Amino acid sequence: MKRHLTAREAGLMSCHVCGQLAHIPADRAALLRCPRCRAPMHLRKPASVSTTWALIIAAAVLFVPANLLPMMTTSSLLGRQQDTIMSGVVFLWQSGSWPLAAVVFFASIMVPLLKIIALAWLTVTVQRRSRRSVMQRTRLYRIVEFVGRWSMLDIYVITILVALVNFRGLATIEAGPAAIAFGAVVVLTMFAAMSFDPRLIWDPLTESGKPATHV
């Protein structure tokens, strides 16, 4: 792959808030503030890998109760019923709402799980200073960031169901403990994606010894 000159090699760094460029100080340990907005500037996000790992592990731990504990409890004249995410998917599938079942399964189970796996893989390859598939890993990071906002679909479905059912007075639906764990998984994976610095993917290429191309 043709290597281009990076901002760091040119002695520059960019402000994450306003995009202002500034020269890298001679003492890289010194705290530099943006000359325009006074925000702290860093060559790379501080403690990016360790923070991302901590958030990934916490999300992976909470992913278990999010799928094993009841997501919602339905109370009616016929009794009381508790449903997990998977039992809700099975009910929707058996009742003929297979498109909705597929959407809930993909958004509530597959997306959080794949996000955790993808972020873990990105972090491992960054730690190993891998120079392989940098473009593919960068695209994967963009996908993880993009789908993160849609991971709360299950919570939205429960909220709508609670509002509709309670409004009609047919039954009462309450969110279960899995809803809290699931929401925490979504938030933690979003923070993990935010704490991960994608520039770390490209850093090993600058250490390859190949001359950079000036544009």
PDB file of N, CA and C in Angstrom, residues 99-134:
ATOM      1  N   PRO A  99     -41.168 -11.059  10.179  1.00  0.00           N
ATOM      2  CA  PRO A  99     -40.260  -9.925   9.904  1.00  0.00           C
ATOM      3  C   PRO A  99     -39.865  -9.179  11.182  1.00  0.00           C
ATOM      4  N   LEU A 100     -40.875  -8.953  12.065  1.00  0.00           N
ATOM      5  CA  LEU A 100     -40.569  -8.264  13.320  1.00  0.00           C
ATOM      6  C   LEU A 100     -39.684  -9.122  14.209  1.00  0.00           C
ATOM      7  N   ALA A 101     -39.922 -10.440  14.190  1.00  0.00           N
ATOM      8  CA  ALA A 101     -39.075 -11.348  14.974  1.00  0.00           C
ATOM      9  C   ALA A 101     -37.631 -11.286  14.493  1.00  0.00           C
ATOM     10  N   ALA A 102     -37.452 -11.236  13.168  1.00  0.00           N
ATOM     11  CA  ALA A 102     -36.094 -11.163  12.614  1.00  0.00           C
ATOM     12  C   ALA A 102     -35.415  -9.853  12.998  1.00  0.00           C
ATOM     13  N   VAL A 103     -36.185  -8.750  12.963  1.00  0.00           N
ATOM     14  CA  VAL A 103     -35.608  -7.446  13.308  1.00  0.00           C
ATOM     15  C   VAL A 103     -35.196  -7.409  14.781  1.00  0.00           C
ATOM     16  N   VAL A 104     -36.079  -7.909  15.659  1.00  0.00           N
ATOM     17  CA  VAL A 104     -35.768  -7.907  17.095  1.00  0.00           C
ATOM     18  C   VAL A 104     -34.573  -8.818  17.384  1.00  0.00           C
ATOM     19  N   PHE A 105     -34.545  -9.996  16.741  1.00  0.00           N
ATOM     20  CA  PHE A 105     -33.415 -10.919  16.953  1.00  0.00           C
ATOM     21  C   PHE A 105     -32.101 -10.287  16.501  1.00  0.00           C
ATOM     22  N   PHE A 106     -32.130  -9.674  15.324  1.00  0.00           N
ATOM     23  CA  PHE A 106     -30.892  -9.092  14.800  1.00  0.00           C
ATOM     24  C   PHE A 106     -30.453  -7.891  15.632  1.00  0.00           C
ATOM     25  N   ALA A 107     -31.418  -7.005  15.960  1.00  0.00           N
ATOM     26  CA  ALA A 107     -31.059  -5.768  16.656  1.00  0.00           C
ATOM     27  C   ALA A 107     -30.740  -5.989  18.129  1.00  0.00           C
ATOM     28  N   SER A 108     -31.397  -6.982  18.753  1.00  0.00           N
ATOM     29  CA  SER A 108     -31.254  -7.150  20.200  1.00  0.00           C
ATOM     30  C   SER A 108     -30.225  -8.190  20.600  1.00  0.00           C
ATOM     31  N   ILE A 109     -29.945  -9.142  19.727  1.00  0.00           N
ATOM     32  CA  ILE A 109     -28.996 -10.198  20.086  1.00  0.00           C
ATOM     33  C   ILE A 109     -27.746 -10.132  19.214  1.00  0.00           C
ATOM     34  N   MET A 110     -27.948 -10.139  17.902  1.00  0.00           N
ATOM     35  CA  MET A 110     -26.800 -10.214  17.004  1.00  0.00           C
ATOM     36  C   MET A 110     -25.965  -8.934  16.997  1.00  0.00           C
ATOM     37  N   VAL A 111     -26.632  -7.775  16.947  1.00  0.00           N
ATOM     38  CA  VAL A 111     -25.881  -6.518  16.847  1.00  0.00           C
ATOM     39  C   VAL A 111     -25.000  -6.277  18.078  1.00  0.00           C
ATOM     40  N   PRO A 112     -25.540  -6.383  19.322  1.00  0.00           N
ATOM     41  CA  PRO A 112     -24.637  -6.189  20.477  1.00  0.00           C
ATOM     42  C   PRO A 112     -23.511  -7.209  20.520  1.00  0.00           C
ATOM     43  N   LEU A 113     -23.846  -8.488  20.193  1.00  0.00           N
ATOM     44  CA  LEU A 113     -22.814  -9.528  20.227  1.00  0.00           C
ATOM     45  C   LEU A 113     -21.728  -9.262  19.181  1.00  0.00           C
ATOM     46  N   LEU A 114     -22.133  -8.925  17.968  1.00  0.00           N
ATOM     47  CA  LEU A 114     -21.158  -8.658  16.909  1.00  0.00           C
ATOM     48  C   LEU A 114     -20.343  -7.400  17.212  1.00  0.00           C
ATOM     49  N   LYS A 115     -20.969  -6.410  17.855  1.00  0.00           N
ATOM     50  CA  LYS A 115     -20.220  -5.206  18.226  1.00  0.00           C
ATOM     51  C   LYS A 115     -19.127  -5.534  19.241  1.00  0.00           C
ATOM     52  N   ILE A 116     -19.462  -6.361  20.228  1.00  0.00           N
ATOM     53  CA  ILE A 116     -18.461  -6.740  21.239  1.00  0.00           C
ATOM     54  C   ILE A 116     -17.311  -7.498  20.572  1.00  0.00           C
ATOM     55  N   ILE A 117     -17.656  -8.454  19.681  1.00  0.00           N
ATOM     56  CA  ILE A 117     -16.617  -9.242  18.996  1.00  0.00           C
ATOM     57  C   ILE A 117     -15.755  -8.343  18.110  1.00  0.00           C
ATOM     58  N   ALA A 118     -16.408  -7.447  17.357  1.00  0.00           N
ATOM     59  CA  ALA A 118     -15.671  -6.567  16.448  1.00  0.00           C
ATOM     60  C   ALA A 118     -14.733  -5.635  17.205  1.00  0.00           C
ATOM     61  N   LEU A 119     -15.221  -5.038  18.288  1.00  0.00           N
ATOM     62  CA  LEU A 119     -14.376  -4.130  19.062  1.00  0.00           C
ATOM     63  C   LEU A 119     -13.217  -4.878  19.717  1.00  0.00           C
ATOM     64  N   ALA A 120     -13.498  -6.099  20.195  1.00  0.00           N
ATOM     65  CA  ALA A 120     -12.418  -6.898  20.791  1.00  0.00           C
ATOM     66  C   ALA A 120     -11.359  -7.227  19.737  1.00  0.00           C
ATOM     67  N   TRP A 121     -11.797  -7.582  18.530  1.00  0.00           N
ATOM     68  CA  TRP A 121     -10.845  -7.913  17.470  1.00  0.00           C
ATOM     69  C   TRP A 121     -10.028  -6.682  17.068  1.00  0.00           C
ATOM     70  N   LEU A 122     -10.687  -5.534  16.945  1.00  0.00           N
ATOM     71  CA  LEU A 122      -9.961  -4.315  16.596  1.00  0.00           C
ATOM     72  C   LEU A 122      -8.912  -3.975  17.661  1.00  0.00           C
ATOM     73  N   THR A 123      -9.301  -4.122  18.932  1.00  0.00           N
ATOM     74  CA  THR A 123      -8.376  -3.788  20.014  1.00  0.00           C
ATOM     75  C   THR A 123      -7.198  -4.757  20.059  1.00  0.00           C
ATOM     76  N   VAL A 124      -7.473  -6.045  19.827  1.00  0.00           N
ATOM     77  CA  VAL A 124      -6.383  -7.041  19.819  1.00  0.00           C
ATOM     78  C   VAL A 124      -5.398  -6.754  18.687  1.00  0.00           C
ATOM     79  N   THR A 125      -5.911  -6.479  17.506  1.00  0.00           N
ATOM     80  CA  THR A 125      -5.019  -6.224  16.363  1.00  0.00           C
ATOM     81  C   THR A 125      -4.206  -4.943  16.569  1.00  0.00           C
ATOM     82  N   VAL A 126      -4.810  -3.944  17.238  1.00  0.00           N
ATOM     83  CA  VAL A 126      -4.056  -2.717  17.537  1.00  0.00           C
ATOM     84  C   VAL A 126      -2.944  -3.014  18.537  1.00  0.00           C
ATOM     85  N   GLN A 127      -3.259  -3.813  19.553  1.00  0.00           N
ATOM     86  CA  GLN A 127      -2.238  -4.159  20.547  1.00  0.00           C
ATOM     87  C   GLN A 127      -1.098  -4.952  19.927  1.00  0.00           C
ATOM     88  N   ARG A 128      -1.421  -5.780  18.935  1.00  0.00           N
ATOM     89  CA  ARG A 128      -0.389  -6.610  18.287  1.00  0.00           C
ATOM     90  C   ARG A 128       0.330  -5.856  17.167  1.00  0.00           C
ATOM     91  N   ARG A 129      -0.035  -4.579  16.989  1.00  0.00           N
ATOM     92  CA  ARG A 129       0.597  -3.733  15.964  1.00  0.00           C
ATOM     93  C   ARG A 129       0.481  -4.370  14.579  1.00  0.00           C
ATOM     94  N   SER A 130      -0.676  -4.924  14.304  1.00  0.00           N
ATOM     95  CA  SER A 130      -0.896  -5.598  13.029  1.00  0.00           C
ATOM     96  C   SER A 130      -0.922  -4.586  11.881  1.00  0.00           C
ATOM     97  N   ARG A 131      -0.323  -4.976  10.749  1.00  0.00           N
ATOM     98  CA  ARG A 131      -0.329  -4.124   9.554  1.00  0.00           C
ATOM     99  C   ARG A 131      -1.213  -4.703   8.464  1.00  0.00           C
ATOM    100  N   ARG A 132      -1.987  -5.716   8.815  1.00  0.00           N
ATOM    101  CA  ARG A 132      -2.799  -6.395   7.817  1.00  0.00           C
ATOM    102  C   ARG A 132      -4.224  -5.838   7.827  1.00  0.00           C
ATOM    103  N   SER A 133      -4.797  -5.741   6.636  1.00  0.00           N
ATOM    104  CA  SER A 133      -6.214  -5.379   6.455  1.00  0.00           C
ATOM    105  C   SER A 133      -6.568  -4.083   7.174  1.00  0.00           C
ATOM    106  N   VAL A 134      -5.726  -3.075   7.075  1.00  0.00           N
ATOM    107  CA  VAL A 134      -6.004  -1.820   7.786  1.00  0.00           C
ATOM    108  C   VAL A 134      -7.260  -1.134   7.236  1.00  0.00           C
TER     109      VAL A 134
END
